[in-house]
């Protein structure tokens, strides 16, 4: 599995990643998903990570980039078919 | 001025496998510069069966060194003082019913100097067949998709993991490079000319002496050109990386991919020790 940018979050990230991969390949890809079953694990991972993102000021950069992109997303994030 | 790169490719793997490989593409032997990957948000919409993911990658090497040489340190900001890492934000949407994945990656820092937006669209090809055959193929395809991945269950296919069946996935890639260097200065100058009181004029001249002699447009063009050169160099590596991950999936299923990642991660860590010992970069830039 890929590493987390915050070593202290590696363990909880790995638990979430494993859950996600199983859900993604067994449920989502088969069109059989009804809910995101890994959300509780994601919350734990997010809690760990968000602390580090804040400390390093990355959360602000991400927020700005996502705000800039909101309009673009509306236009681009759909298929061209 | 904007530089643009685009290409089309076809993977000889089914669409679901390609989307999975996309999420698992780091680390791979062609991406030793990617230090970490974190998911920062994920949203599943049960109605549309779409999955939206936002991830953050940390990569070694920021701007091409040629660009760094072109610019005064003051413009690059504090983090340029020797730190050679940059954050990349990736957003993707997978629609499994319609058979497409749309992804976009962008740099988070130095966007004023050079903003790089990489977009990839993966599509399940639409078969050119009659309606009747299409209906049949649709059912067959659905059955195939349902069985395409295996998690160590029983049966002959369990070890293979991925059912290939000659299905392919089309991918369209594009990279947009845009430099905004000098634009904020121009705005400031305009503001000053329009009579807005500004004391910043005195702070600027030394920093931009040689930049001014070159001209904003030329500088932007040069930075974009360097960015494009690097894009052209890195794109084949990105493609090869995906192919390695897909190959591992074919050989050993998900377990095979994870095992490969573990080895790559070890190699990257060892590479870091080497980096520290020898005091110089040996890994590929992209």
PDB file of C-alpha atoms in Angstrom, chain A residues 16-64:
ATOM      1  CA  UNK A  16      -9.076   2.000   5.577  1.00  0.00           C
ATOM      2  CA  UNK A  17      -7.323   1.246   2.272  1.00  0.00           C
ATOM      3  CA  UNK A  18      -7.830  -2.489   2.732  1.00  0.00           C
ATOM      4  CA  UNK A  19     -11.500  -1.969   3.488  1.00  0.00           C
ATOM      5  CA  UNK A  20     -11.900   0.319   0.495  1.00  0.00           C
ATOM      6  CA  UNK A  21     -10.186  -2.040  -1.962  1.00  0.00           C
ATOM      7  CA  UNK A  22     -12.395  -4.911  -0.873  1.00  0.00           C
ATOM      8  CA  UNK A  23     -15.565  -2.813  -1.089  1.00  0.00           C
ATOM      9  CA  UNK A  24     -14.516  -1.239  -4.396  1.00  0.00           C
ATOM     10  CA  UNK A  25     -13.741  -4.492  -6.158  1.00  0.00           C
ATOM     11  CA  UNK A  26     -16.414  -6.699  -4.608  1.00  0.00           C
ATOM     12  CA  UNK A  27     -19.295  -4.241  -4.452  1.00  0.00           C
ATOM     13  CA  UNK A  28     -18.772  -1.009  -6.352  1.00  0.00           C
ATOM     14  CA  UNK A  29     -17.280  -2.430  -9.546  1.00  0.00           C
ATOM     15  CA  UNK A  30     -20.087  -4.970  -9.724  1.00  0.00           C
ATOM     16  CA  UNK A  31     -22.735  -2.317  -9.375  1.00  0.00           C
ATOM     17  CA  UNK A  32     -23.784  -3.907  -6.082  1.00  0.00           C
ATOM     18  CA  UNK A  33     -22.871  -1.102  -3.681  1.00  0.00           C
ATOM     19  CA  UNK A  34     -25.635   0.490  -1.628  1.00  0.00           C
ATOM     20  CA  UNK A  35     -23.589   2.424   0.932  1.00  0.00           C
ATOM     21  CA  UNK A  36     -19.930   3.275   1.515  1.00  0.00           C
ATOM     22  CA  UNK A  37     -19.218   0.551   4.033  1.00  0.00           C
ATOM     23  CA  UNK A  38     -15.784   1.890   4.916  1.00  0.00           C
ATOM     24  CA  UNK A  39     -16.949   5.285   6.067  1.00  0.00           C
ATOM     25  CA  UNK A  40     -16.358   4.629   9.807  1.00  0.00           C
ATOM     26  CA  UNK A  41     -12.751   3.665   9.072  1.00  0.00           C
ATOM     27  CA  UNK A  42     -12.368   6.681   6.805  1.00  0.00           C
ATOM     28  CA  UNK A  43     -13.506   8.950   9.639  1.00  0.00           C
ATOM     29  CA  UNK A  44     -10.731   7.596  11.865  1.00  0.00           C
ATOM     30  CA  UNK A  45      -8.154   8.024   9.116  1.00  0.00           C
ATOM     31  CA  UNK A  46      -9.409  11.518   8.340  1.00  0.00           C
ATOM     32  CA  UNK A  47      -9.204  12.496  11.999  1.00  0.00           C
ATOM     33  CA  UNK A  48      -5.547  11.521  12.105  1.00  0.00           C
ATOM     34  CA  UNK A  49      -4.679  13.094   8.764  1.00  0.00           C
ATOM     35  CA  UNK A  50      -6.557  16.375   9.130  1.00  0.00           C
ATOM     36  CA  UNK A  51      -4.472  17.245  12.172  1.00  0.00           C
ATOM     37  CA  UNK A  52      -1.293  16.935  10.123  1.00  0.00           C
ATOM     38  CA  UNK A  53      -2.748  18.782   7.126  1.00  0.00           C
ATOM     39  CA  UNK A  54      -3.636  21.669   9.412  1.00  0.00           C
ATOM     40  CA  UNK A  55      -0.227  21.726  11.091  1.00  0.00           C
ATOM     41  CA  UNK A  56       1.524  21.951   7.748  1.00  0.00           C
ATOM     42  CA  UNK A  57      -0.924  24.436   6.263  1.00  0.00           C
ATOM     43  CA  UNK A  58      -1.876  22.005   3.513  1.00  0.00           C
ATOM     44  CA  UNK A  59      -5.566  22.173   4.368  1.00  0.00           C
ATOM     45  CA  UNK A  60      -5.685  25.801   3.206  1.00  0.00           C
ATOM     46  CA  UNK A  61      -3.940  25.056  -0.087  1.00  0.00           C
ATOM     47  CA  UNK A  62      -6.344  22.204  -0.753  1.00  0.00           C
ATOM     48  CA  UNK A  63      -9.353  24.329   0.098  1.00  0.00           C
ATOM     49  CA  UNK A  64      -8.246  27.128  -2.207  1.00  0.00           C
TER      50      UNK A  64
END
